[in-house]
Coordinates of C-alpha atoms and ligand atoms in Angstrom, one line a residue:
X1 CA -113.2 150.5 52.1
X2 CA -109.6 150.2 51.8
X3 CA -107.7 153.6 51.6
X4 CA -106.1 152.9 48.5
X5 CA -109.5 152.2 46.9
X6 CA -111.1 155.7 47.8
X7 CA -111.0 158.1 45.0
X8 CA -108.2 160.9 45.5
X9 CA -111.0 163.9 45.7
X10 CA -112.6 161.7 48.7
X11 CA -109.2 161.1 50.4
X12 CA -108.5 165.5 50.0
X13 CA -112.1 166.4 51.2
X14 CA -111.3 163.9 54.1
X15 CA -108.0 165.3 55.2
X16 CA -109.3 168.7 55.0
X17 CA -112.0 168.2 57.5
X18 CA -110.0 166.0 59.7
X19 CA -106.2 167.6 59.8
X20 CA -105.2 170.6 60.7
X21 CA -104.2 173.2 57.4
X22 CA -101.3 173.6 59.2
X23 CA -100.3 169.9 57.7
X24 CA -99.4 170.7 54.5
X25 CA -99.1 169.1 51.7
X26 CA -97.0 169.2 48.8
X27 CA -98.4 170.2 45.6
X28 CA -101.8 171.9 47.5
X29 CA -103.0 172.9 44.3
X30 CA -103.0 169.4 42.9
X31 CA -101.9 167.2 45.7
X32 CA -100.5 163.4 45.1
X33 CA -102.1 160.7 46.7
X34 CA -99.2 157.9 46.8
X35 CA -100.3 154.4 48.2
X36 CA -97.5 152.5 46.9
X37 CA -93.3 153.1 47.1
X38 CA -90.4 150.9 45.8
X39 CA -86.7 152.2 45.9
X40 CA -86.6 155.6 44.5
X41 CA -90.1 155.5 42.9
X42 CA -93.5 156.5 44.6
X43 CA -96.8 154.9 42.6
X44 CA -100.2 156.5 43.4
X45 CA -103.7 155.6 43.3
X46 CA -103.9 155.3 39.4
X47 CA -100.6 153.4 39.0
X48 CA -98.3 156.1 37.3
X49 CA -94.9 155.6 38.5
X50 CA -93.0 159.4 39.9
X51 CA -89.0 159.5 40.6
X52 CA -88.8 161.0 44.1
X53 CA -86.3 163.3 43.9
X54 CA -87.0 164.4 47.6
X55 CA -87.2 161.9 49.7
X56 CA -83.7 161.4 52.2
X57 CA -85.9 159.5 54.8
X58 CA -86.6 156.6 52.7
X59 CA -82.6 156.5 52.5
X60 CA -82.2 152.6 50.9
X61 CA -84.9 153.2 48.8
X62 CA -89.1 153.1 49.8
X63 CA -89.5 149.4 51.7
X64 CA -86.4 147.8 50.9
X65 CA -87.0 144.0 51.1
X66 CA -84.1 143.7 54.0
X67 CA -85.7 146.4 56.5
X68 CA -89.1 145.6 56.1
X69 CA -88.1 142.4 57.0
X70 CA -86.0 143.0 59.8
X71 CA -88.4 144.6 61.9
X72 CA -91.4 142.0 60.9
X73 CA -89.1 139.4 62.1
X74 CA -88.2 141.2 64.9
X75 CA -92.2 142.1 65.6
X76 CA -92.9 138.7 65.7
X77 CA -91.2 137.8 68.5
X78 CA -90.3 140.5 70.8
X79 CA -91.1 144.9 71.0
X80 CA -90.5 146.4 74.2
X81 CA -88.6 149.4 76.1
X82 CA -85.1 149.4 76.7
X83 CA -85.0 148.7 80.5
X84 CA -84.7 145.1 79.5
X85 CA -81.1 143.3 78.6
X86 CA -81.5 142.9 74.3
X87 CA -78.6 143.1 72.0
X88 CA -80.0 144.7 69.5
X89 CA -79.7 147.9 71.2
X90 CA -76.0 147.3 72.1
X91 CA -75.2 145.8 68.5
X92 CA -76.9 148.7 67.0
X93 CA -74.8 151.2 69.2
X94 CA -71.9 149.3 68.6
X95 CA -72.2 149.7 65.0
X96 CA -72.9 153.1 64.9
X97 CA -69.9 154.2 67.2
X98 CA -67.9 152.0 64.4
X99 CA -68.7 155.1 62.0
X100 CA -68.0 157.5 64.3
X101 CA -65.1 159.2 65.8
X102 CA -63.5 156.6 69.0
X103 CA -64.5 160.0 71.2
X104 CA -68.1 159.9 70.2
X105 CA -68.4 156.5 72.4
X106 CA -72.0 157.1 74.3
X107 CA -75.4 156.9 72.8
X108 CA -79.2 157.6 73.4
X109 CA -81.9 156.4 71.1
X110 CA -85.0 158.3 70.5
X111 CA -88.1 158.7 67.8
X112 CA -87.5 161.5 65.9
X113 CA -84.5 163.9 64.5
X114 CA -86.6 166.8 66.8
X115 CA -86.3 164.4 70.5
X116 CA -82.5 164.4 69.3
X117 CA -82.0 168.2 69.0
X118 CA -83.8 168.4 72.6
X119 CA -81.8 166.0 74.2
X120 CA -78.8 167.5 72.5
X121 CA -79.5 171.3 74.0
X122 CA -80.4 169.5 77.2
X123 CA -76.8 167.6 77.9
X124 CA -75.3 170.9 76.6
X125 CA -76.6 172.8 79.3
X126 CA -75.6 170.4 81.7
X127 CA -72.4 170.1 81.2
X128 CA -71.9 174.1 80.3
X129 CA -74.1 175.3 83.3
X130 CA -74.6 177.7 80.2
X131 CA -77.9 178.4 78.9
X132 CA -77.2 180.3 75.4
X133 CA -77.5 178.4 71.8
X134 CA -75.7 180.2 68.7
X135 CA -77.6 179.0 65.6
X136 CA -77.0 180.0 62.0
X137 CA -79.4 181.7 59.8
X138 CA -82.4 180.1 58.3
X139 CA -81.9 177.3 60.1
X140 CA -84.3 174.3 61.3
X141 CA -83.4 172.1 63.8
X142 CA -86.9 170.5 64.8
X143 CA -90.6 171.0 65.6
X144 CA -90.6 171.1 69.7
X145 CA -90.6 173.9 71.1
X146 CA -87.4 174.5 72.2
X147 CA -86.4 173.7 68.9
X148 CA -88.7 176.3 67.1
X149 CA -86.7 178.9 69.8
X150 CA -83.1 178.0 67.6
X151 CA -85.4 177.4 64.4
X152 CA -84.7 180.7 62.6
X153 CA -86.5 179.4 59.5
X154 CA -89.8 178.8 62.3
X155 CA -89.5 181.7 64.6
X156 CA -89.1 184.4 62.0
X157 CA -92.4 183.9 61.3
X158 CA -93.7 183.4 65.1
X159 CA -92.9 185.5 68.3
X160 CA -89.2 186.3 67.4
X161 CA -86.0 185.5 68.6
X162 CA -85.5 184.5 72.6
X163 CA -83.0 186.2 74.6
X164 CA -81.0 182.7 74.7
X165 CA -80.7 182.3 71.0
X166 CA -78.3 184.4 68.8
X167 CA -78.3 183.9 65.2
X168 CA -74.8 183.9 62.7
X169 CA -74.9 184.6 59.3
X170 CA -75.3 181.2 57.1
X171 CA -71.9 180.5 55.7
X172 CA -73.6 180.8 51.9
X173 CA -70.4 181.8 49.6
X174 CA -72.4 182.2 46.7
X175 CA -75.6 184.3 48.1
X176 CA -74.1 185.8 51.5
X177 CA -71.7 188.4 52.2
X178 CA -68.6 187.1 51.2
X179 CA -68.8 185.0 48.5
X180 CA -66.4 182.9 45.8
X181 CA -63.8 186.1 44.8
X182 CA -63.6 186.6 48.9
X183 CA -59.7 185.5 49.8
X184 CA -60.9 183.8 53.2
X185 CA -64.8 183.4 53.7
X186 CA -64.3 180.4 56.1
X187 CA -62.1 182.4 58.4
X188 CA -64.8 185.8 57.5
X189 CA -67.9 183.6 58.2
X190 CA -66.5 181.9 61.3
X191 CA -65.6 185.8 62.4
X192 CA -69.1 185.9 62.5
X193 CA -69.8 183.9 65.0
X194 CA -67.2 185.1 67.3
X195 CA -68.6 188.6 66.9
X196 CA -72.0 186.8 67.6
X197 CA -70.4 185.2 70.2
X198 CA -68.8 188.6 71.7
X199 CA -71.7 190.8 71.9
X200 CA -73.7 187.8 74.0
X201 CA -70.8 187.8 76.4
X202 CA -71.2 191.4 76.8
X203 CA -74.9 191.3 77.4
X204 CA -74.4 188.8 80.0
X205 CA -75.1 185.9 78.6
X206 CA -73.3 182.4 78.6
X207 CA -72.7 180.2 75.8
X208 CA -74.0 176.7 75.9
X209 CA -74.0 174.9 72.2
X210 CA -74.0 176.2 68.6
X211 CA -75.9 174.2 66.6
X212 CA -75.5 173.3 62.7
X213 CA -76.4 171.0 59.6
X214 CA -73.2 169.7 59.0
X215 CA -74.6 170.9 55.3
X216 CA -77.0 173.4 55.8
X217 CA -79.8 171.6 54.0
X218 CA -82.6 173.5 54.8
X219 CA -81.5 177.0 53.7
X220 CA -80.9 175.4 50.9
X221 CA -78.4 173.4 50.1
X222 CA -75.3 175.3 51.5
X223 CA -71.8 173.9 51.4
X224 CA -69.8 175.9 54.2
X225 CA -66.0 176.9 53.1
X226 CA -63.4 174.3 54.3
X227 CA -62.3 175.3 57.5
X228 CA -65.1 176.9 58.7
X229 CA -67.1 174.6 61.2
X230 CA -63.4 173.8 62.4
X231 CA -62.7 177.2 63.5
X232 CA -66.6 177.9 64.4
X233 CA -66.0 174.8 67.3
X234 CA -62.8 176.6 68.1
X235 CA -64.7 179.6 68.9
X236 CA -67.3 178.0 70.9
X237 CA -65.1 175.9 72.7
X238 CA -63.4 179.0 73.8
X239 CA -66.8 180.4 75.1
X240 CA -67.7 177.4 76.8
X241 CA -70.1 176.0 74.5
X242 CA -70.7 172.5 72.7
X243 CA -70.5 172.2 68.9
X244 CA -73.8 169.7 67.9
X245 CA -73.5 168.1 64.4
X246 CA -76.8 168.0 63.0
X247 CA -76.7 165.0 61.0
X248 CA -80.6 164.5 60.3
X249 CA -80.7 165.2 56.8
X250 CA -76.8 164.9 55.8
X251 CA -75.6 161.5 57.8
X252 CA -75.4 158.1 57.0
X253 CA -73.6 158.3 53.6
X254 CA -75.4 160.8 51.6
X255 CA -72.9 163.1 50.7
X256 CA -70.6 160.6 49.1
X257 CA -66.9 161.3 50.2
X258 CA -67.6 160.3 53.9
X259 CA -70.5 158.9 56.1
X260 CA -71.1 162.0 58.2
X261 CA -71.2 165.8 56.5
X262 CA -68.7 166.7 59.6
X263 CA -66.6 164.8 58.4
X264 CA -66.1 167.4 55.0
X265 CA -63.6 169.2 58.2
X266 CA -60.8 166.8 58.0
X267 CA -60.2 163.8 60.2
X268 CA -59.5 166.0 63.7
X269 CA -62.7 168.1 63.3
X270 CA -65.2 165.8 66.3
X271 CA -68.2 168.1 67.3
X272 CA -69.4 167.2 70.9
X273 CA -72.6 166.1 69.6
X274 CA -74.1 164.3 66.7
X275 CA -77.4 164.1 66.1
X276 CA -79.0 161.9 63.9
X277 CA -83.0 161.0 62.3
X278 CA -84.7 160.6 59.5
X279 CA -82.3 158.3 56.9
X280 CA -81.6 156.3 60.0
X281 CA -84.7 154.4 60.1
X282 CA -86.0 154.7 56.1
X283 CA -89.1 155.2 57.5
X284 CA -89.5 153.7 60.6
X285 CA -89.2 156.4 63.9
X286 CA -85.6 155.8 64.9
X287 CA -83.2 158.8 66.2
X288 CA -80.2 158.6 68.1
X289 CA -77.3 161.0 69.7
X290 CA -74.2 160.1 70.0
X291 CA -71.5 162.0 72.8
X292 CA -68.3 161.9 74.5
X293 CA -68.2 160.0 77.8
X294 CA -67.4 163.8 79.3
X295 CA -71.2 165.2 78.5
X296 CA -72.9 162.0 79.0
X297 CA -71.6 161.8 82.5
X298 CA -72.1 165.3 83.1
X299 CA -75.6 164.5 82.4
X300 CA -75.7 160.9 84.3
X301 CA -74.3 163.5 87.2
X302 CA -78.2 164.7 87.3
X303 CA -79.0 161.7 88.8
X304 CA -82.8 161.9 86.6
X305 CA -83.1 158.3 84.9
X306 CA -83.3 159.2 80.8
X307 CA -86.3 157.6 79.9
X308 CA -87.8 157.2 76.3
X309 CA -90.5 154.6 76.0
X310 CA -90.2 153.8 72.3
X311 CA -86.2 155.0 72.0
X312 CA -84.0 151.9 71.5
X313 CA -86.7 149.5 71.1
X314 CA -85.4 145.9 69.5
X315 CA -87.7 146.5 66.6
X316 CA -86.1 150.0 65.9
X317 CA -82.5 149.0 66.4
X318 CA -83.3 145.6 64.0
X319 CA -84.1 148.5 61.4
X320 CA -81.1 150.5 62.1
X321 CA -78.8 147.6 61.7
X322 CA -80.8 146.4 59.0
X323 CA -80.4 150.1 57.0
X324 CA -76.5 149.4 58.1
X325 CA -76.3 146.8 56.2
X326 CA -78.0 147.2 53.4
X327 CA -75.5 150.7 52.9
X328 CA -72.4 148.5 53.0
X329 CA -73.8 145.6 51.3
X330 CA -75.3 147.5 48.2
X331 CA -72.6 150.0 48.3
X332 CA -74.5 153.3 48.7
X333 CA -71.9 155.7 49.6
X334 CA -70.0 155.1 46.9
X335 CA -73.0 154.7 44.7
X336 CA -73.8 158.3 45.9
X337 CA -70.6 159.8 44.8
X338 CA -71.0 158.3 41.2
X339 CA -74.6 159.2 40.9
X340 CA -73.9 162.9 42.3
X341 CA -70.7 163.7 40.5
X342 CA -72.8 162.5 36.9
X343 CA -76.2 164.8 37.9
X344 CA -74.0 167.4 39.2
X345 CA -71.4 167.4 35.9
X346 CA -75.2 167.6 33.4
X347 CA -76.8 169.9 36.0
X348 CA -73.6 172.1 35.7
X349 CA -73.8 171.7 31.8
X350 CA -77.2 173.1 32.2
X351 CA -75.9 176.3 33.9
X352 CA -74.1 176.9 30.6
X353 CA -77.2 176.8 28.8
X354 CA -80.2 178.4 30.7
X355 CA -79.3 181.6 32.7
X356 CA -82.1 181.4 35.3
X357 CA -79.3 178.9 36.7
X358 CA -77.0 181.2 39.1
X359 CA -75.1 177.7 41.1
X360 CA -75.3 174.4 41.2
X361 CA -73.5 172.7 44.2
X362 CA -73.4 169.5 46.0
X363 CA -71.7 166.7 46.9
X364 CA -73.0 163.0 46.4
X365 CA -76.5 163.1 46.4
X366 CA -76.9 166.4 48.7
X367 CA -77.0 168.7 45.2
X368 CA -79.0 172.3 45.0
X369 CA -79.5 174.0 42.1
X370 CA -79.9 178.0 42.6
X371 CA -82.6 179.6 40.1
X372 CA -81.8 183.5 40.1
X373 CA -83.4 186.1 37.9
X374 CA -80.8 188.1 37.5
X375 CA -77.1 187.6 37.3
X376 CA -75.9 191.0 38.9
X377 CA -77.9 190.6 42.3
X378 CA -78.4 187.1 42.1
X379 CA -82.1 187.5 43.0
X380 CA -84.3 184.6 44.1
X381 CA -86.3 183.4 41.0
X382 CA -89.0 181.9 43.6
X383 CA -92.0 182.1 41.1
X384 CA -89.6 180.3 38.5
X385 CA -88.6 177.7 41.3
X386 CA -92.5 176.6 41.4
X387 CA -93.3 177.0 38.4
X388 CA -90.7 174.8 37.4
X389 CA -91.4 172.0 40.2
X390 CA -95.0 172.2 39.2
X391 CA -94.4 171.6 35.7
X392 CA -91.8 168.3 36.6
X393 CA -94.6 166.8 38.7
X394 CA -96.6 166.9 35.5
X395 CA -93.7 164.9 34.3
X396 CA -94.1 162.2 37.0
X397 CA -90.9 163.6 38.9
X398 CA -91.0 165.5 42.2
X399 CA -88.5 167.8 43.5
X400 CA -88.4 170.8 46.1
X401 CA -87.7 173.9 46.5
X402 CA -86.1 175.5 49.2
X403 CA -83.7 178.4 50.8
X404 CA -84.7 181.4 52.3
X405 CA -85.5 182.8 48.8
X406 CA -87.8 179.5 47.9
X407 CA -85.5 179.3 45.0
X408 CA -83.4 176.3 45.6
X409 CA -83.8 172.8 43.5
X410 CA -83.3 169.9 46.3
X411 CA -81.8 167.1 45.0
X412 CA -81.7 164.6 47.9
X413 CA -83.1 161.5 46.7
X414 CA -83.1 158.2 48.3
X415 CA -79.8 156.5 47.7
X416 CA -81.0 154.5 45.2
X417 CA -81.2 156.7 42.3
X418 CA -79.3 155.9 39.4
X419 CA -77.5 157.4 36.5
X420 CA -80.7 157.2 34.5
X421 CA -82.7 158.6 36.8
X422 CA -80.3 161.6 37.1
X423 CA -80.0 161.6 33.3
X424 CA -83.8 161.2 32.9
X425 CA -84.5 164.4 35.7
X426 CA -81.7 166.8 33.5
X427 CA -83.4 166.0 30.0
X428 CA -86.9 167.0 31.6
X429 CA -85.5 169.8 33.1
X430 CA -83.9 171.2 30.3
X431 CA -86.9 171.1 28.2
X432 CA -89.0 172.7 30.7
X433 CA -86.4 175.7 30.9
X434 CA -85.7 175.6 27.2
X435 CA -89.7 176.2 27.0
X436 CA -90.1 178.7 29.3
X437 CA -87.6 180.8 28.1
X438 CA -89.0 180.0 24.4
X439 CA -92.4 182.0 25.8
X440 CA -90.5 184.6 27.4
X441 CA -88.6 185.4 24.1
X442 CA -91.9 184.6 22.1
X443 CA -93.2 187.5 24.6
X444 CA -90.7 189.7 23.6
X445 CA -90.9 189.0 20.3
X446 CA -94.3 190.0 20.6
X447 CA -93.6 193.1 22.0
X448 CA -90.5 194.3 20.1
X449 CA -92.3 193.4 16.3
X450 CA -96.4 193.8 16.8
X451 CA -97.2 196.2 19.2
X452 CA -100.9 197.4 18.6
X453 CA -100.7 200.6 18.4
X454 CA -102.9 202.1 21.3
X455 CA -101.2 198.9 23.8
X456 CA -98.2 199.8 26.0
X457 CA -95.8 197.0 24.9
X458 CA -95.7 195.9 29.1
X459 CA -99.4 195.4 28.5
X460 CA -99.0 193.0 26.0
X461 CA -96.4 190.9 27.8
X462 CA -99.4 190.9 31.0
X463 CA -101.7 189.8 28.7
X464 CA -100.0 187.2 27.1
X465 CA -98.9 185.4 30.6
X466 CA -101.9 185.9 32.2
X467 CA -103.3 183.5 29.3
X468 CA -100.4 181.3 30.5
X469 CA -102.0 178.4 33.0
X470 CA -98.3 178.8 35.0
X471 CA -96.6 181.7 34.0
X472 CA -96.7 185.0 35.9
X473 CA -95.8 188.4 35.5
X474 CA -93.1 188.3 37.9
X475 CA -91.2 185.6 35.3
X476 CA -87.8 187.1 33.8
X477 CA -86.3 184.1 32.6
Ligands
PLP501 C1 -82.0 169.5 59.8 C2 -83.2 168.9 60.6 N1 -83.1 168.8 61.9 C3 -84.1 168.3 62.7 C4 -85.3 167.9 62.1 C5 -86.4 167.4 62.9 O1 -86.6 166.0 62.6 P1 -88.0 165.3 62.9 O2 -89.0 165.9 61.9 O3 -87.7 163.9 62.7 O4 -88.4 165.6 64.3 C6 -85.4 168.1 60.7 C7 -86.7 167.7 60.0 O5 -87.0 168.2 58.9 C8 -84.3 168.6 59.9 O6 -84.4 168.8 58.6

């Protein structure tokens, strides 16, 4: 039976006896089973049609026409490793290093965004001789396991924190210690990681790399104060270390302004590593790093060959020229700074309106929204955050959540996504808030104006969430 025929229950009971629970799935409650995606929207087994808000891997849109047909054309005549002579591995890295600063001239290819940030801590400790990674907070860089080791967001939950991995403050100016009204938080922030740095070096320990999302994506949606990754690498240079650009979920024109997040610094700022996944491929298992000639040969100096039997292969480099082109020849980046600036303008408008929204920041289509239950300490409204993601899946749009507080909207759709859709997603939105709060205040109204008299008014506000499917007590919109 073809998988697209078997009914969804089927599919779930399937999965669950087969796949690990450690495989999540979105929406575990009611999961979606999708067997169909076309530019920004995902169809499942029924037909209905959902807006993926979420997905920055499908980057030109689910199957675009020109990729899937570069690498069939490409399958149908040649897939092998890259100790043969091909150009499509020298075009590709030719084309890449195009987008990149002159100094960031060598390049390995690889499967995944996580082979990248290995290979990345790997060169950095061959050129250091250091062995030490400064990280910042709630960070993920990737599921190996030296990756999980400078993973905050992983490791807080596992064993702890190695002896080799020191962990700065996120540079979050609107939840973290200094925030909008501070007169300097990139210099305060970047002081961070000196001090960070500091207290290593008097332990002993040697600095090898510090590794960062050019926009911290992860811990949800962060925009770092100008100046700050500038004078982090300063810092770290000074200690000996690399500065790797983590580019996985940021790169390749998403934010808008400029094809790589690092490039939000200024024109001088050049980490010593970029790293690169996901959007690269839309879909298909391509990764790449990019270096200077300096680390590469330091590297090369080891004398071990750098094999990757799938990195590089003509197929994958015939998709990464192929997502290339479709960026320049459909206009993306710039498509993403319209599209963003219009959904973060409404979403802003929305602030006004409905105070469970604390911030709404972003740039092209990297955009957070920050849900907060209170205005004073600006705490996580994590409840509200699902209930509220829930409630758009009913509406045939998905979005997620994220941060450290679980309370973060992530906008980071494929580039596709048009002023519609943006206009489409705020109109549901507000609706959805605009309800909520109408049974908070019906709640209160409840409480205030026909309280029985032998019911503590609290009790009443239980009861009458409790009888909502969604709502819990914990709600304070
Ligand atoms: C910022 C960042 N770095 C690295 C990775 C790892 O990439 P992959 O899952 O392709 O191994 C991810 C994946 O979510 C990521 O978000």
């Amino acid at each position: 039976m073809a998988a697209d025929t078997r009914a969804k229950a089927v599919t779930l009971d399937l999965r669950r006896r087969l796949l690990s629970s450690s495989c999540r799935l979105f929406f575990p409650e009611d999961p979606v089973k999708i067997i169909r995606g076309q530019g920004q929207y995902l169809y499942d087994e029924q037909g209905r049609e959902y807006l993926d808000c979420i997905n920055n891997v499908a980057h030109v849109g689910h199957c675009h026409p020109t990729v899937v047909q570069a690498a069939h054309e490409q399958n149908l005549v040649l897939n092998t490793n890259s100790r043969y002579l091909h150009d499509n591995i020298v075009d590709y890295a030719q084309r890449l290093s195009e987008t990149l600063p002159e100094q960031l001239s060598v390049f390995y290819f690889l499967n995944s965004g996580s082979e990248a940030n290995d290979l990345a801590l790997r060169l950095a400790r061959q050129y250091t001789g250091h062995q030490d990674v400064v990280v910042l907070d709630h960070a993920y860089h990737g599921h190996l396991s030296s990756l999980i080791d400078i993973s905050p967001y992983k490791f807080r939950n596992l064993g702890g924190q190695k002896e080799w991995v020191h962990v700065a403050p996120l540079p979050d100016t609107y939840r973290g210690p200094y925030r909008e009204d501070h007169p300097n938080p990139a210099e305060a922030y970047a002081n961070e990681v000196k001090h960070v740095i500091s207290s290593a070096q008097q332990k002993g320990r040697k600095i090898a790399a510090f590794f960062a999302e050019s926009l911290p994506s992860v811990s949800g949606q962060i925009i770092p104060p100008a100046g700050y990754f500038s004078q982090v690498a300063e810092h770290i240079r000074r200690a000996g270390g690399l500065f790797v650009a983590d580019e996985i979920q940021v790169g390749f024109g998403r934010i808008g302004k400029h094809f790589w997040a690092f490039q939000l610094e200024g024109e001088d700022f050049v980490p010593d590593i970029v790293t690169m996944g996901k959007s690269i491929g839309n879909g298909h298992p391509v990764a790449c790093m990019a270096t200077t000639q300096a680390v590469s040969r330091a590297f090369e100096a080891t004398g071990v060959e750098y094999f990757n039997t799938f990195g590089g292969n003509p197929v994958s480099c015939a998709v990464g020229l192929a997502v290339l082109d479709v960026l320049k020849t459909e206009q993306l980046q710039a498509h993403a700074t319209n599209v963003g600036s219009f959904l973060l303008e409404h979403l802003t408008q929305q602030k006004a309106k409905h105070p469970i929204i604390g911030d709404v920041r972003g740039t092209g289509l990297f955009i957070g929204v920050d849900l907060i239950k209170d205005e004073t300490l600006r705490t996580p409204a994590t409840e509200e955050a699902e209930y509220l993601v829930s409630r758009l899946k009913e509406n045939y749009i998905l979005l997620s959540i994220d941060g450290p507080g679980r309370n973060i909207l992530k906008f980071k759709p494929p580039m596709c996504f048009s002023v519609d859709n943006a206009q489409h997603v705020v109109a549901k939105l507000d609706d959805i808030l605009t309800d909520m709060e109408e049974k908070v205040r019906s709640c209160e109204t409840l409480r205030i104006k026909h309280p029985p008299e032998d019911t503590h008014p609290t009790q009443i506000l239980l009861t009458r969430q409790q009888d909502d499917t969604h709502l819990t007590d914990k709600t304070s919109v």
